[in-house]
């Protein structure tokens, strides 16, 4: 059985909820990633911040990214998957919630992220096409 841990990109990093968006953007640049899970003071997942969130939700609205925190951008219920979950569960979670990145949690710790690129490396063409159709479909 292929698990979430088998297909994830290991070594994902949290961004504390109190960290500002300019610092988040710098970390994204340094890590060459487009999204960071947001952690609260107890290191629990409280959201995911994307580069698009920073641009569209802050900069485009004329706000100063040095004055807005990652936690202020966290909206909705964060989605995640257990490291031992079957790849079918991964696909279902991502499809059901139309998400393109999924944090992987093991023993209450972030151990990795699953992105489109990870899926492309580990799925058949038919599986990937089915996933894309459901994730990119308009509600």
Backbone as numpy.savetxt, mean C-alpha at the origin, in Angstrom:
# Nx Ny Nz CAx CAy CAz Cx Cy Cz
1.34 -24.51 -1.88 0.50 -23.33 -1.88 1.39 -22.08 -1.88
1.12 -21.19 -2.80 1.83 -19.92 -2.86 1.16 -18.95 -1.90
1.96 -18.29 -1.06 1.42 -17.39 -0.05 1.75 -15.94 -0.35
1.13 -15.05 0.41 1.41 -13.62 0.28 2.90 -13.35 0.50
3.47 -14.04 1.46 4.89 -13.83 1.77 5.78 -14.25 0.59
5.33 -15.24 -0.17 6.10 -15.71 -1.33 6.14 -14.69 -2.46
5.08 -13.90 -2.59 5.02 -12.99 -3.74 5.28 -11.53 -3.38
5.32 -11.21 -2.09 5.49 -9.82 -1.67 6.89 -9.30 -1.94
6.99 -7.98 -1.92 8.30 -7.32 -1.93 8.66 -7.12 -0.46
9.71 -7.79 0.01 10.05 -7.68 1.44 10.68 -6.33 1.79
10.67 -6.04 3.07 11.38 -4.86 3.55 10.63 -3.56 3.43
9.31 -3.61 3.47 8.52 -2.37 3.40 8.77 -1.54 4.66
8.62 -0.24 4.51 8.85 0.70 5.61 7.56 1.42 5.98
7.36 1.65 7.27 6.26 2.47 7.77 6.63 3.94 7.65
5.64 4.78 7.64 5.83 6.21 7.89 4.96 6.52 9.10
5.51 7.13 10.14 4.69 7.46 11.31 3.60 8.46 10.93
2.44 8.32 11.53 1.30 9.19 11.23 1.62 10.66 11.48
2.53 10.95 12.40 2.86 12.34 12.72 3.85 12.97 11.74
4.42 12.16 10.83 5.42 12.67 9.88 4.75 13.51 8.79
5.40 14.57 8.37 4.83 15.46 7.37 4.95 14.87 5.96
4.13 15.39 5.07 4.10 14.87 3.69 5.39 15.15 2.94
6.05 16.26 3.23 7.32 16.51 2.54 8.35 15.44 2.94
8.35 15.05 4.21 9.26 13.99 4.67 8.86 12.65 4.05
7.57 12.41 3.92 7.09 11.18 3.30 7.56 11.12 1.84
7.44 12.23 1.13 7.88 12.28 -0.27 9.38 12.02 -0.38
10.15 12.57 0.54 11.60 12.34 0.55 11.91 10.86 0.78
11.18 10.23 1.71 11.39 8.81 1.97 10.99 7.97 0.76
9.88 8.32 0.13 9.47 7.60 -1.08 10.53 7.70 -2.16
11.09 8.87 -2.32 12.14 9.08 -3.32 13.37 8.24 -2.99
13.77 8.27 -1.74 14.97 7.52 -1.32 14.77 6.01 -1.49
13.56 5.52 -1.19 13.27 4.09 -1.28 12.81 3.67 -2.68
12.56 4.65 -3.55 12.05 4.41 -4.90 10.74 3.62 -4.86
9.78 4.13 -4.05 8.46 3.52 -3.94 7.40 4.59 -4.15
6.20 4.16 -4.46 5.10 5.09 -4.68 4.08 5.10 -3.57
4.30 4.29 -2.53 3.35 4.23 -1.42 4.06 3.81 -0.15
3.54 4.30 0.97 4.06 3.94 2.28 2.90 3.65 3.22
2.95 2.54 3.94 1.96 2.32 4.99 2.15 3.35 6.09
1.06 3.81 6.67 1.10 4.78 7.76 0.89 4.03 9.07
1.76 4.29 10.05 1.65 3.64 11.35 1.24 4.65 12.42
0.35 4.22 13.33 0.00 5.08 14.46 1.06 4.95 15.55
0.83 5.57 16.68 1.82 5.57 17.77 2.11 4.17 18.31
1.17 3.24 18.14 1.37 1.86 18.60 1.88 0.95 17.48
2.34 1.56 16.39 2.83 0.86 15.21 1.79 -0.07 14.59
0.53 0.39 14.60 -0.54 -0.32 13.92 -0.82 0.39 12.61
-1.19 -0.38 11.61 -1.52 0.17 10.30 -2.75 1.05 10.41
-2.63 2.31 10.00 -3.79 3.20 10.04 -4.09 3.81 8.67
-3.33 3.41 7.65 -3.59 3.90 6.30 -2.41 3.66 5.39
-2.57 4.06 4.15 -1.50 4.00 3.17 -1.45 5.35 2.47
-0.26 5.88 2.34 -0.05 7.16 1.68 0.63 6.91 0.35
0.06 7.46 -0.72 0.67 7.32 -2.04 1.24 8.64 -2.52
2.12 8.57 -3.49 2.66 9.79 -4.09 1.52 10.61 -4.69
0.52 9.94 -5.23 -0.64 10.63 -5.81 -1.42 11.37 -4.72
-1.55 10.75 -3.54 -2.23 11.43 -2.43 -1.55 12.76 -2.11
-0.23 12.75 -2.12 0.52 13.96 -1.78 0.28 15.04 -2.84
0.34 14.64 -4.10 0.18 15.61 -5.19 -1.26 16.11 -5.29
-2.21 15.19 -5.37 -3.60 15.57 -5.59 -4.28 16.08 -4.31
-3.99 15.45 -3.18 -4.67 15.80 -1.95 -4.02 16.91 -1.16
-2.84 17.34 -1.57 -2.14 18.40 -0.83 -1.66 19.50 -1.78
-0.68 19.18 -2.60 -0.02 20.18 -3.44 -1.01 20.84 -4.40
-1.82 20.05 -5.09 -2.76 20.60 -6.07 -3.82 21.50 -5.44
-4.05 21.30 -4.14 -5.02 22.13 -3.43 -4.39 23.36 -2.79
-3.08 23.53 -3.04 -2.40 24.71 -2.54 -1.93 24.59 -1.10
-1.95 23.40 -0.53 -1.52 23.20 0.85 -0.01 22.99 0.90
0.57 23.25 2.05 2.00 23.10 2.27 2.28 21.69 2.79
3.00 20.85 2.02 3.27 19.48 2.46 4.15 19.41 3.71
4.76 20.52 4.09 5.56 20.56 5.32 4.66 20.77 6.55
3.37 21.03 6.31 2.46 21.31 7.42 1.34 20.29 7.56
1.26 19.35 6.65 0.22 18.33 6.69 0.89 16.99 6.98
0.28 16.22 7.89 0.88 14.93 8.27 0.30 13.77 7.48
1.05 12.69 7.48 0.58 11.46 6.83 -0.73 11.01 7.45
-0.83 11.13 8.77 -2.05 10.73 9.46 -3.27 11.52 9.02
-3.09 12.78 8.69 -4.21 13.59 8.22 -4.70 13.11 6.85
-3.85 12.46 6.10 -4.22 11.96 4.77 -4.83 10.56 4.83
-4.67 9.87 5.96 -5.20 8.51 6.09 -6.72 8.56 6.12
-7.34 7.82 5.21 -8.80 7.80 5.12 -9.27 6.36 4.97
-10.42 6.08 5.53 -11.02 4.76 5.38 -10.33 3.70 6.21
-10.74 2.47 6.00 -10.19 1.33 6.71 -9.03 0.77 5.92
-7.84 0.72 6.53 -6.70 0.18 5.79 -6.87 -1.32 5.56
-6.49 -1.76 4.41 -6.57 -3.17 4.04 -5.18 -3.77 4.15
-5.11 -5.04 4.55 -3.84 -5.75 4.67 -4.13 -7.23 4.52
-3.07 -8.02 4.45 -3.21 -9.47 4.31 -2.17 -10.14 5.21
-2.53 -11.26 5.78 -1.60 -12.03 6.60 -0.56 -12.70 5.69
0.66 -12.78 6.16 1.76 -13.33 5.36 1.48 -14.75 4.87
0.77 -15.54 5.66 0.50 -16.92 5.28 -0.72 -17.12 4.41
-1.39 -16.04 4.03 -2.59 -16.14 3.19 -2.24 -16.65 1.80
-3.13 -17.45 1.26 -2.99 -17.98 -0.09 -3.08 -16.85 -1.11
-2.42 -17.01 -2.24 -2.44 -15.98 -3.28 -3.86 -15.68 -3.76
-4.73 -16.66 -3.70 -6.13 -16.43 -4.06 -6.79 -15.42 -3.13
-6.46 -15.48 -1.84 -6.97 -14.52 -0.88 -6.41 -13.12 -1.15
-5.16 -13.07 -1.55 -4.53 -11.79 -1.91 -5.30 -11.15 -3.05
-5.53 -11.92 -4.10 -6.24 -11.41 -5.27 -7.66 -10.97 -4.90
-8.34 -11.78 -4.10 -9.70 -11.44 -3.70 -9.73 -10.12 -2.93
-8.82 -9.95 -1.99 -8.77 -8.72 -1.18 -8.52 -7.50 -2.07
-7.58 -7.62 -2.98 -7.24 -6.50 -3.85 -8.38 -6.20 -4.83
-9.00 -7.25 -5.35 -10.09 -7.06 -6.31 -11.33 -6.49 -5.62
-11.68 -7.05 -4.49 -12.89 -6.63 -3.78 -12.84 -5.16 -3.39
-11.65 -4.68 -3.03 -11.51 -3.30 -2.58 -10.86 -2.40 -3.63
-10.62 -2.96 -4.83 -10.02 -2.23 -5.95 -8.76 -1.48 -5.52
-7.83 -2.22 -4.92 -6.57 -1.63 -4.49 -5.41 -2.24 -5.25
-4.36 -1.45 -5.40 -3.21 -1.85 -6.21 -1.98 -2.18 -5.37
-2.04 -1.88 -4.08 -0.93 -2.19 -3.16 -1.52 -2.75 -1.88
-0.90 -3.79 -1.34 -1.44 -4.44 -0.16 -0.33 -4.75 0.83
-0.38 -4.15 2.04 0.62 -4.48 3.06 0.47 -5.93 3.52
1.59 -6.55 3.82 1.62 -7.93 4.32 2.07 -7.87 5.78
1.26 -8.47 6.65 1.50 -8.42 8.10 1.78 -9.84 8.61
2.79 -9.94 9.49 3.09 -11.21 10.14 3.42 -10.91 11.61
2.71 -11.58 12.51 2.89 -11.35 13.95 2.79 -9.86 14.30
1.76 -9.21 13.73 1.45 -7.80 13.95 2.54 -6.84 13.46
3.43 -7.30 12.61 4.51 -6.47 12.07 4.40 -6.43 10.55
4.71 -5.28 9.98 4.76 -5.14 8.53 6.00 -5.87 8.02
5.81 -6.83 7.12 6.95 -7.57 6.57 7.15 -7.34 5.09
6.17 -6.72 4.43 6.31 -6.47 3.00 5.08 -5.84 2.40
5.15 -5.60 1.09 4.04 -5.04 0.34 3.89 -5.86 -0.94
2.66 -6.00 -1.37 2.37 -6.63 -2.66 1.86 -5.54 -3.58
2.51 -5.41 -4.73 2.11 -4.40 -5.72 1.79 -5.09 -7.04
1.36 -4.30 -7.98 1.09 -4.82 -9.33 2.32 -5.52 -9.91
3.48 -4.95 -9.69 4.72 -5.54 -10.22 4.96 -6.92 -9.62
4.67 -7.09 -8.33 4.84 -8.39 -7.69 3.87 -9.40 -8.30
2.63 -8.98 -8.52 1.65 -9.88 -9.13 2.08 -10.28 -10.53
2.58 -9.31 -11.29 3.00 -9.58 -12.67 4.11 -10.63 -12.73
4.95 -10.67 -11.71 6.05 -11.64 -11.67 5.59 -13.03 -11.27
4.46 -13.14 -10.57 4.08 -14.41 -9.98 2.77 -15.02 -10.48
2.02 -14.28 -11.28 0.75 -14.79 -11.77 0.85 -15.17 -13.24
-0.06 -16.03 -13.65 -0.16 -16.35 -15.08 -0.77 -15.13 -15.78
-0.64 -15.08 -17.09 -1.22 -13.97 -17.85 -2.73 -13.89 -17.64
-3.40 -15.05 -17.60 -4.85 -15.06 -17.40 -5.23 -14.55 -16.02
-4.48 -14.96 -14.98 -4.76 -14.49 -13.62 -4.56 -12.98 -13.54
-3.49 -12.50 -14.14 -3.18 -11.08 -14.09 -4.24 -10.27 -14.84
-4.67 -10.76 -15.99 -5.71 -10.07 -16.76 -7.02 -10.00 -15.97
-7.38 -11.08 -15.31 -8.60 -11.10 -14.50 -8.51 -10.13 -13.34
-7.35 -10.09 -12.70 -7.13 -9.17 -11.59 -7.26 -7.72 -12.06
-6.61 -7.40 -13.17 -6.64 -6.03 -13.69 -8.06 -5.61 -14.06
-8.79 -6.51 -14.68 -10.16 -6.20 -15.08 -11.01 -5.81 -13.87
-10.84 -6.53 -12.77 -11.65 -6.27 -11.57 -11.15 -5.06 -10.79
-9.84 -4.86 -10.71 -9.30 -3.76 -9.93 -9.50 -2.43 -10.64
-9.37 -2.43 -11.95 -9.49 -1.19 -12.70 -10.90 -0.89 -13.18
-11.83 -1.82 -12.94 -13.23 -1.59 -13.35 -13.81 -0.44 -12.54
-14.56 0.39 -13.18 -15.22 1.50 -12.47 -16.41 0.96 -11.71
-16.57 1.47 -10.51 -17.69 1.02 -9.66 -19.00 1.54 -10.21
